[in-house]
Amino acid sequence: MVPFFPISFLILGIFSLILHTFYVYSRFGVKDVPNERSLHDTVTKKSGGMFFIPVFLLSTLLCLLPPLQSIGSDLFPIRNEPWNLYLLLVGILVFSVLGFVDDLYHLTPKLRLILELGIVFFCLWGIQPNISFLGFGSIPSFVQILFLTIFLVFGINLVNFMDGMDWYLITTFTICFVSLSFILPDFYTKPNLGYSLYALLFVSMFGFIFYNFPKAKLFMGDSGSLALGFFGLVLPLLYQNKSNGIYWDVTDYFYLFPFFWIDGVTILIKRFFQKKHLFQAHREHLYQKLTETKLGKIGSLVVFSLLNVMVVCFHFLLKEFGFGKIAIFLILFAVSLLCYGIVWLSVTRKNLA
């Protein structure tokens, strides 16, 4: 870690604000023109990810990579360091570029899907992650990589689909960091890698966070949402503690974005049975419907944030009371579905109108 890290953070945050300010008020840039599916009603700059992602990558290279050469695996529980971190950063960069090209030229869903599968497979093949499922391990390596490739591409696109409301992804990833601190406390506490990477990410995004607050003057676009999805889903796979036999469990992904998963998967299933195009933009997500009520964007943001925080708190309490992994997952999944159903009924019956 570089010396005087707080000062470095301050400089990085100011630089991010200046960079995003220049983009927001400049004449050039990618513009998002509102349509019938949009939650905004004015032309707004997008592709903010093409600014905060490079800032994050450069700051990571400057602040973290040189010291990794001298850090042992006992203090820094990352296998094959810094190779796995390089793969993470390369994947973030490639997804950001792919998203920016999609922002500009609107790639066909099939082409983008093929490219995403190839990128994720390549990164996972290099990382060679070890995962478990509800505490059960001993899964063949090739099966893990194949399953994770499909699952992560689905998750990355889900993050992209849900990038439709001001500050929604920002608050979701903040809660994700808190949740990770309970799931992998050794990895996501100071001065370990997870803490440092998330801290650098949030500071690099400071300018975007400032201009994305409702009513947003800047959207992140696919260049930001695809890269963030890759970062949030792949980072936990770098963790491994051989001495304690601790690996990343696939079901723990649920606790990162609980209502993100439920809302996204529910709408996809609904659209599938309605024979609607699964990759077409729409306004059927619950958070979108909530914005059309008297709660508005900020109210919808508060509701979903509180629901996600509730799952994080219950997860922590159930672990403290000694519940097993399977029991915790089933209880929280059922509670989350129930809460989601209650909010959905409240909206559809116009109780919040």
PDB file of N, CA and C in Angstrom, residues 198-271:
ATOM      1  N   TYR A 198     -12.375  -2.326  -2.839  1.00  0.00           N
ATOM      2  CA  TYR A 198     -13.660  -1.636  -2.744  1.00  0.00           C
ATOM      3  C   TYR A 198     -13.466  -0.167  -2.386  1.00  0.00           C
ATOM      4  N   ALA A 199     -12.506   0.109  -1.516  1.00  0.00           N
ATOM      5  CA  ALA A 199     -12.242   1.499  -1.145  1.00  0.00           C
ATOM      6  C   ALA A 199     -11.777   2.289  -2.366  1.00  0.00           C
ATOM      7  N   LEU A 200     -10.850   1.718  -3.137  1.00  0.00           N
ATOM      8  CA  LEU A 200     -10.375   2.393  -4.349  1.00  0.00           C
ATOM      9  C   LEU A 200     -11.498   2.580  -5.361  1.00  0.00           C
ATOM     10  N   LEU A 201     -12.379   1.581  -5.467  1.00  0.00           N
ATOM     11  CA  LEU A 201     -13.497   1.677  -6.409  1.00  0.00           C
ATOM     12  C   LEU A 201     -14.427   2.830  -6.036  1.00  0.00           C
ATOM     13  N   PHE A 202     -14.820   2.897  -4.768  1.00  0.00           N
ATOM     14  CA  PHE A 202     -15.763   3.937  -4.349  1.00  0.00           C
ATOM     15  C   PHE A 202     -15.155   5.338  -4.487  1.00  0.00           C
ATOM     16  N   VAL A 203     -13.869   5.472  -4.159  1.00  0.00           N
ATOM     17  CA  VAL A 203     -13.240   6.788  -4.283  1.00  0.00           C
ATOM     18  C   VAL A 203     -13.094   7.164  -5.758  1.00  0.00           C
ATOM     19  N   SER A 204     -12.765   6.184  -6.604  1.00  0.00           N
ATOM     20  CA  SER A 204     -12.660   6.443  -8.045  1.00  0.00           C
ATOM     21  C   SER A 204     -14.003   6.837  -8.633  1.00  0.00           C
ATOM     22  N   MET A 205     -15.087   6.355  -8.021  1.00  0.00           N
ATOM     23  CA  MET A 205     -16.436   6.654  -8.497  1.00  0.00           C
ATOM     24  C   MET A 205     -17.015   7.919  -7.870  1.00  0.00           C
ATOM     25  N   PHE A 206     -16.239   8.620  -7.053  1.00  0.00           N
ATOM     26  CA  PHE A 206     -16.804   9.743  -6.304  1.00  0.00           C
ATOM     27  C   PHE A 206     -17.486  10.758  -7.219  1.00  0.00           C
ATOM     28  N   GLY A 207     -16.825  11.109  -8.334  1.00  0.00           N
ATOM     29  CA  GLY A 207     -17.418  12.065  -9.264  1.00  0.00           C
ATOM     30  C   GLY A 207     -18.710  11.551  -9.856  1.00  0.00           C
ATOM     31  N   PHE A 208     -18.726  10.267 -10.206  1.00  0.00           N
ATOM     32  CA  PHE A 208     -19.951   9.677 -10.760  1.00  0.00           C
ATOM     33  C   PHE A 208     -21.053   9.631  -9.704  1.00  0.00           C
ATOM     34  N   ILE A 209     -20.702   9.235  -8.478  1.00  0.00           N
ATOM     35  CA  ILE A 209     -21.683   9.176  -7.395  1.00  0.00           C
ATOM     36  C   ILE A 209     -22.316  10.547  -7.184  1.00  0.00           C
ATOM     37  N   PHE A 210     -21.507  11.585  -7.260  1.00  0.00           N
ATOM     38  CA  PHE A 210     -21.996  12.957  -7.070  1.00  0.00           C
ATOM     39  C   PHE A 210     -23.016  13.324  -8.139  1.00  0.00           C
ATOM     40  N   TYR A 211     -22.731  12.994  -9.395  1.00  0.00           N
ATOM     41  CA  TYR A 211     -23.603  13.391 -10.498  1.00  0.00           C
ATOM     42  C   TYR A 211     -24.709  12.378 -10.786  1.00  0.00           C
ATOM     43  N   ASN A 212     -24.665  11.216 -10.140  1.00  0.00           N
ATOM     44  CA  ASN A 212     -25.712  10.223 -10.354  1.00  0.00           C
ATOM     45  C   ASN A 212     -26.819  10.325  -9.304  1.00  0.00           C
ATOM     46  N   PHE A 213     -26.620  11.171  -8.289  1.00  0.00           N
ATOM     47  CA  PHE A 213     -27.650  11.335  -7.266  1.00  0.00           C
ATOM     48  C   PHE A 213     -28.917  11.892  -7.921  1.00  0.00           C
ATOM     49  N   PRO A 214     -30.087  11.361  -7.528  1.00  0.00           N
ATOM     50  CA  PRO A 214     -31.347  11.837  -8.146  1.00  0.00           C
ATOM     51  C   PRO A 214     -31.531  13.353  -7.952  1.00  0.00           C
ATOM     52  N   LYS A 215     -31.851  14.044  -8.971  1.00  0.00           N
ATOM     53  CA  LYS A 215     -32.040  13.691 -10.362  1.00  0.00           C
ATOM     54  C   LYS A 215     -30.693  13.658 -11.081  1.00  0.00           C
ATOM     55  N   ALA A 216     -30.370  12.493 -11.662  1.00  0.00           N
ATOM     56  CA  ALA A 216     -29.038  12.248 -12.182  1.00  0.00           C
ATOM     57  C   ALA A 216     -28.707  13.110 -13.389  1.00  0.00           C
ATOM     58  N   LYS A 217     -27.452  13.563 -13.427  1.00  0.00           N
ATOM     59  CA  LYS A 217     -26.926  14.253 -14.599  1.00  0.00           C
ATOM     60  C   LYS A 217     -25.995  13.343 -15.394  1.00  0.00           C
ATOM     61  N   LEU A 218     -25.748  12.130 -14.865  1.00  0.00           N
ATOM     62  CA  LEU A 218     -24.838  11.205 -15.533  1.00  0.00           C
ATOM     63  C   LEU A 218     -25.223   9.768 -15.204  1.00  0.00           C
ATOM     64  N   PHE A 219     -25.267   8.916 -16.225  1.00  0.00           N
ATOM     65  CA  PHE A 219     -25.495   7.480 -16.057  1.00  0.00           C
ATOM     66  C   PHE A 219     -24.201   6.738 -16.354  1.00  0.00           C
ATOM     67  N   MET A 220     -24.050   5.549 -15.768  1.00  0.00           N
ATOM     68  CA  MET A 220     -22.812   4.804 -15.996  1.00  0.00           C
ATOM     69  C   MET A 220     -22.823   4.063 -17.326  1.00  0.00           C
ATOM     70  N   GLY A 221     -23.985   3.709 -17.856  1.00  0.00           N
ATOM     71  CA  GLY A 221     -24.044   2.996 -19.120  1.00  0.00           C
ATOM     72  C   GLY A 221     -23.504   1.578 -19.001  1.00  0.00           C
ATOM     73  N   ASP A 222     -23.508   0.857 -20.111  1.00  0.00           N
ATOM     74  CA  ASP A 222     -22.983  -0.515 -20.113  1.00  0.00           C
ATOM     75  C   ASP A 222     -21.491  -0.543 -19.796  1.00  0.00           C
ATOM     76  N   SER A 223     -20.778   0.532 -20.133  1.00  0.00           N
ATOM     77  CA  SER A 223     -19.341   0.579 -19.862  1.00  0.00           C
ATOM     78  C   SER A 223     -19.045   0.506 -18.369  1.00  0.00           C
ATOM     79  N   GLY A 224     -19.994   0.934 -17.552  1.00  0.00           N
ATOM     80  CA  GLY A 224     -19.818   0.858 -16.108  1.00  0.00           C
ATOM     81  C   GLY A 224     -20.496  -0.337 -15.490  1.00  0.00           C
ATOM     82  N   SER A 225     -21.748  -0.629 -15.900  1.00  0.00           N
ATOM     83  CA  SER A 225     -22.518  -1.692 -15.255  1.00  0.00           C
ATOM     84  C   SER A 225     -21.938  -3.086 -15.541  1.00  0.00           C
ATOM     85  N   LEU A 226     -21.484  -3.330 -16.766  1.00  0.00           N
ATOM     86  CA  LEU A 226     -20.892  -4.633 -17.079  1.00  0.00           C
ATOM     87  C   LEU A 226     -19.598  -4.842 -16.291  1.00  0.00           C
ATOM     88  N   ALA A 227     -18.771  -3.811 -16.226  1.00  0.00           N
ATOM     89  CA  ALA A 227     -17.507  -3.912 -15.491  1.00  0.00           C
ATOM     90  C   ALA A 227     -17.751  -4.085 -13.996  1.00  0.00           C
ATOM     91  N   LEU A 228     -18.724  -3.356 -13.438  1.00  0.00           N
ATOM     92  CA  LEU A 228     -19.040  -3.503 -12.014  1.00  0.00           C
ATOM     93  C   LEU A 228     -19.588  -4.894 -11.709  1.00  0.00           C
ATOM     94  N   GLY A 229     -20.433  -5.397 -12.603  1.00  0.00           N
ATOM     95  CA  GLY A 229     -20.959  -6.744 -12.409  1.00  0.00           C
ATOM     96  C   GLY A 229     -19.851  -7.770 -12.381  1.00  0.00           C
ATOM     97  N   PHE A 230     -18.902  -7.657 -13.297  1.00  0.00           N
ATOM     98  CA  PHE A 230     -17.766  -8.582 -13.326  1.00  0.00           C
ATOM     99  C   PHE A 230     -16.947  -8.462 -12.048  1.00  0.00           C
ATOM    100  N   PHE A 231     -16.665  -7.239 -11.625  1.00  0.00           N
ATOM    101  CA  PHE A 231     -15.882  -7.011 -10.411  1.00  0.00           C
ATOM    102  C   PHE A 231     -16.557  -7.629  -9.184  1.00  0.00           C
ATOM    103  N   GLY A 232     -17.833  -7.317  -8.987  1.00  0.00           N
ATOM    104  CA  GLY A 232     -18.538  -7.775  -7.793  1.00  0.00           C
ATOM    105  C   GLY A 232     -18.693  -9.283  -7.726  1.00  0.00           C
ATOM    106  N   LEU A 233     -18.821  -9.944  -8.884  1.00  0.00           N
ATOM    107  CA  LEU A 233     -19.061 -11.387  -8.892  1.00  0.00           C
ATOM    108  C   LEU A 233     -17.777 -12.207  -8.918  1.00  0.00           C
ATOM    109  N   VAL A 234     -16.704 -11.669  -9.495  1.00  0.00           N
ATOM    110  CA  VAL A 234     -15.460 -12.429  -9.605  1.00  0.00           C
ATOM    111  C   VAL A 234     -14.561 -12.233  -8.387  1.00  0.00           C
ATOM    112  N   LEU A 235     -14.587 -11.046  -7.784  1.00  0.00           N
ATOM    113  CA  LEU A 235     -13.692 -10.768  -6.657  1.00  0.00           C
ATOM    114  C   LEU A 235     -13.763 -11.821  -5.545  1.00  0.00           C
ATOM    115  N   PRO A 236     -14.942 -12.270  -5.103  1.00  0.00           N
ATOM    116  CA  PRO A 236     -14.968 -13.285  -4.041  1.00  0.00           C
ATOM    117  C   PRO A 236     -14.310 -14.601  -4.438  1.00  0.00           C
ATOM    118  N   LEU A 237     -14.235 -14.894  -5.722  1.00  0.00           N
ATOM    119  CA  LEU A 237     -13.632 -16.149  -6.170  1.00  0.00           C
ATOM    120  C   LEU A 237     -12.124 -16.169  -5.959  1.00  0.00           C
ATOM    121  N   LEU A 238     -11.519 -14.994  -5.735  1.00  0.00           N
ATOM    122  CA  LEU A 238     -10.082 -14.946  -5.493  1.00  0.00           C
ATOM    123  C   LEU A 238      -9.724 -15.411  -4.091  1.00  0.00           C
ATOM    124  N   TYR A 239     -10.726 -15.509  -3.244  1.00  0.00           N
ATOM    125  CA  TYR A 239     -10.469 -15.848  -1.846  1.00  0.00           C
ATOM    126  C   TYR A 239     -10.323 -17.348  -1.648  1.00  0.00           C
ATOM    127  N   GLN A 240      -9.322 -17.709  -0.865  1.00  0.00           N
ATOM    128  CA  GLN A 240      -9.164 -19.107  -0.462  1.00  0.00           C
ATOM    129  C   GLN A 240      -8.291 -19.155   0.772  1.00  0.00           C
ATOM    130  N   ASN A 241      -8.731 -19.867   1.776  1.00  0.00           N
ATOM    131  CA  ASN A 241      -7.950 -20.054   2.990  1.00  0.00           C
ATOM    132  C   ASN A 241      -7.757 -21.551   3.191  1.00  0.00           C
ATOM    133  N   LYS A 242      -6.636 -22.071   2.718  1.00  0.00           N
ATOM    134  CA  LYS A 242      -6.407 -23.518   2.753  1.00  0.00           C
ATOM    135  C   LYS A 242      -6.340 -24.066   4.174  1.00  0.00           C
ATOM    136  N   SER A 243      -5.760 -23.292   5.094  1.00  0.00           N
ATOM    137  CA  SER A 243      -5.592 -23.790   6.454  1.00  0.00           C
ATOM    138  C   SER A 243      -6.925 -24.051   7.138  1.00  0.00           C
ATOM    139  N   ASN A 244      -7.931 -23.210   6.846  1.00  0.00           N
ATOM    140  CA  ASN A 244      -9.244 -23.384   7.453  1.00  0.00           C
ATOM    141  C   ASN A 244     -10.223 -24.102   6.531  1.00  0.00           C
ATOM    142  N   GLY A 245      -9.793 -24.412   5.317  1.00  0.00           N
ATOM    143  CA  GLY A 245     -10.680 -25.077   4.367  1.00  0.00           C
ATOM    144  C   GLY A 245     -11.860 -24.217   3.962  1.00  0.00           C
ATOM    145  N   ILE A 246     -11.650 -22.891   3.907  1.00  0.00           N
ATOM    146  CA  ILE A 246     -12.738 -21.965   3.585  1.00  0.00           C
ATOM    147  C   ILE A 246     -12.656 -21.581   2.107  1.00  0.00           C
ATOM    148  N   TYR A 247     -13.738 -21.779   1.399  1.00  0.00           N
ATOM    149  CA  TYR A 247     -13.835 -21.375   0.001  1.00  0.00           C
ATOM    150  C   TYR A 247     -15.110 -20.555  -0.176  1.00  0.00           C
ATOM    151  N   TRP A 248     -15.232 -19.951  -1.334  1.00  0.00           N
ATOM    152  CA  TRP A 248     -16.437 -19.187  -1.633  1.00  0.00           C
ATOM    153  C   TRP A 248     -17.563 -20.148  -1.973  1.00  0.00           C
ATOM    154  N   ASP A 249     -18.704 -19.982  -1.310  1.00  0.00           N
ATOM    155  CA  ASP A 249     -19.860 -20.828  -1.568  1.00  0.00           C
ATOM    156  C   ASP A 249     -20.778 -20.122  -2.562  1.00  0.00           C
ATOM    157  N   VAL A 250     -21.231 -20.857  -3.576  1.00  0.00           N
ATOM    158  CA  VAL A 250     -22.045 -20.264  -4.632  1.00  0.00           C
ATOM    159  C   VAL A 250     -23.303 -19.612  -4.067  1.00  0.00           C
ATOM    160  N   THR A 251     -23.910 -20.211  -3.050  1.00  0.00           N
ATOM    161  CA  THR A 251     -25.143 -19.659  -2.488  1.00  0.00           C
ATOM    162  C   THR A 251     -24.912 -18.318  -1.785  1.00  0.00           C
ATOM    163  N   ASP A 252     -23.651 -18.019  -1.446  1.00  0.00           N
ATOM    164  CA  ASP A 252     -23.363 -16.734  -0.815  1.00  0.00           C
ATOM    165  C   ASP A 252     -23.569 -15.559  -1.768  1.00  0.00           C
ATOM    166  N   TYR A 253     -23.607 -15.836  -3.070  1.00  0.00           N
ATOM    167  CA  TYR A 253     -23.898 -14.769  -4.024  1.00  0.00           C
ATOM    168  C   TYR A 253     -25.259 -14.139  -3.737  1.00  0.00           C
ATOM    169  N   PHE A 254     -26.167 -14.925  -3.191  1.00  0.00           N
ATOM    170  CA  PHE A 254     -27.510 -14.405  -2.908  1.00  0.00           C
ATOM    171  C   PHE A 254     -27.452 -13.251  -1.923  1.00  0.00           C
ATOM    172  N   TYR A 255     -26.555 -13.338  -0.920  1.00  0.00           N
ATOM    173  CA  TYR A 255     -26.492 -12.319   0.114  1.00  0.00           C
ATOM    174  C   TYR A 255     -25.849 -11.025  -0.382  1.00  0.00           C
ATOM    175  N   LEU A 256     -25.183 -11.060  -1.531  1.00  0.00           N
ATOM    176  CA  LEU A 256     -24.579  -9.848  -2.071  1.00  0.00           C
ATOM    177  C   LEU A 256     -25.644  -8.895  -2.620  1.00  0.00           C
ATOM    178  N   PHE A 257     -26.592  -9.446  -3.399  1.00  0.00           N
ATOM    179  CA  PHE A 257     -27.651  -8.637  -4.013  1.00  0.00           C
ATOM    180  C   PHE A 257     -28.991  -9.353  -3.869  1.00  0.00           C
ATOM    181  N   PRO A 258     -29.482  -9.578  -2.660  1.00  0.00           N
ATOM    182  CA  PRO A 258     -30.669 -10.439  -2.483  1.00  0.00           C
ATOM    183  C   PRO A 258     -31.882 -10.044  -3.313  1.00  0.00           C
ATOM    184  N   PHE A 259     -32.339  -8.803  -3.188  1.00  0.00           N
ATOM    185  CA  PHE A 259     -33.540  -8.401  -3.931  1.00  0.00           C
ATOM    186  C   PHE A 259     -33.214  -8.039  -5.377  1.00  0.00           C
ATOM    187  N   PHE A 260     -31.954  -7.838  -5.648  1.00  0.00           N
ATOM    188  CA  PHE A 260     -31.478  -7.690  -7.017  1.00  0.00           C
ATOM    189  C   PHE A 260     -31.752  -8.987  -7.777  1.00  0.00           C
ATOM    190  N   TRP A 261     -31.339 -10.121  -7.172  1.00  0.00           N
ATOM    191  CA  TRP A 261     -31.548 -11.434  -7.793  1.00  0.00           C
ATOM    192  C   TRP A 261     -33.037 -11.745  -7.925  1.00  0.00           C
ATOM    193  N   ILE A 262     -33.762 -11.560  -6.838  1.00  0.00           N
ATOM    194  CA  ILE A 262     -35.176 -11.943  -6.826  1.00  0.00           C
ATOM    195  C   ILE A 262     -35.964 -11.139  -7.858  1.00  0.00           C
ATOM    196  N   ASP A 263     -35.761  -9.832  -7.887  1.00  0.00           N
ATOM    197  CA  ASP A 263     -36.488  -8.996  -8.832  1.00  0.00           C
ATOM    198  C   ASP A 263     -36.112  -9.350 -10.272  1.00  0.00           C
ATOM    199  N   GLY A 264     -34.807  -9.486 -10.525  1.00  0.00           N
ATOM    200  CA  GLY A 264     -34.355  -9.776 -11.877  1.00  0.00           C
ATOM    201  C   GLY A 264     -34.835 -11.120 -12.388  1.00  0.00           C
ATOM    202  N   VAL A 265     -34.657 -12.168 -11.566  1.00  0.00           N
ATOM    203  CA  VAL A 265     -35.051 -13.515 -11.992  1.00  0.00           C
ATOM    204  C   VAL A 265     -36.569 -13.616 -12.125  1.00  0.00           C
ATOM    205  N   THR A 266     -37.301 -13.016 -11.201  1.00  0.00           N
ATOM    206  CA  THR A 266     -38.764 -13.062 -11.258  1.00  0.00           C
ATOM    207  C   THR A 266     -39.290 -12.456 -12.557  1.00  0.00           C
ATOM    208  N   ILE A 267     -38.754 -11.307 -12.932  1.00  0.00           N
ATOM    209  CA  ILE A 267     -39.225 -10.643 -14.151  1.00  0.00           C
ATOM    210  C   ILE A 267     -38.823 -11.436 -15.391  1.00  0.00           C
ATOM    211  N   LEU A 268     -37.631 -12.031 -15.380  1.00  0.00           N
ATOM    212  CA  LEU A 268     -37.215 -12.849 -16.521  1.00  0.00           C
ATOM    213  C   LEU A 268     -38.147 -14.050 -16.706  1.00  0.00           C
ATOM    214  N   ILE A 269     -38.491 -14.711 -15.597  1.00  0.00           N
ATOM    215  CA  ILE A 269     -39.410 -15.851 -15.668  1.00  0.00           C
ATOM    216  C   ILE A 269     -40.779 -15.399 -16.172  1.00  0.00           C
ATOM    217  N   LYS A 270     -41.239 -14.278 -15.652  1.00  0.00           N
ATOM    218  CA  LYS A 270     -42.538 -13.736 -16.073  1.00  0.00           C
ATOM    219  C   LYS A 270     -42.551 -13.432 -17.562  1.00  0.00           C
ATOM    220  N   ARG A 271     -41.494 -12.781 -18.057  1.00  0.00           N
ATOM    221  CA  ARG A 271     -41.431 -12.434 -19.475  1.00  0.00           C
ATOM    222  C   ARG A 271     -41.272 -13.684 -20.346  1.00  0.00           C
TER     223      ARG A 271
END
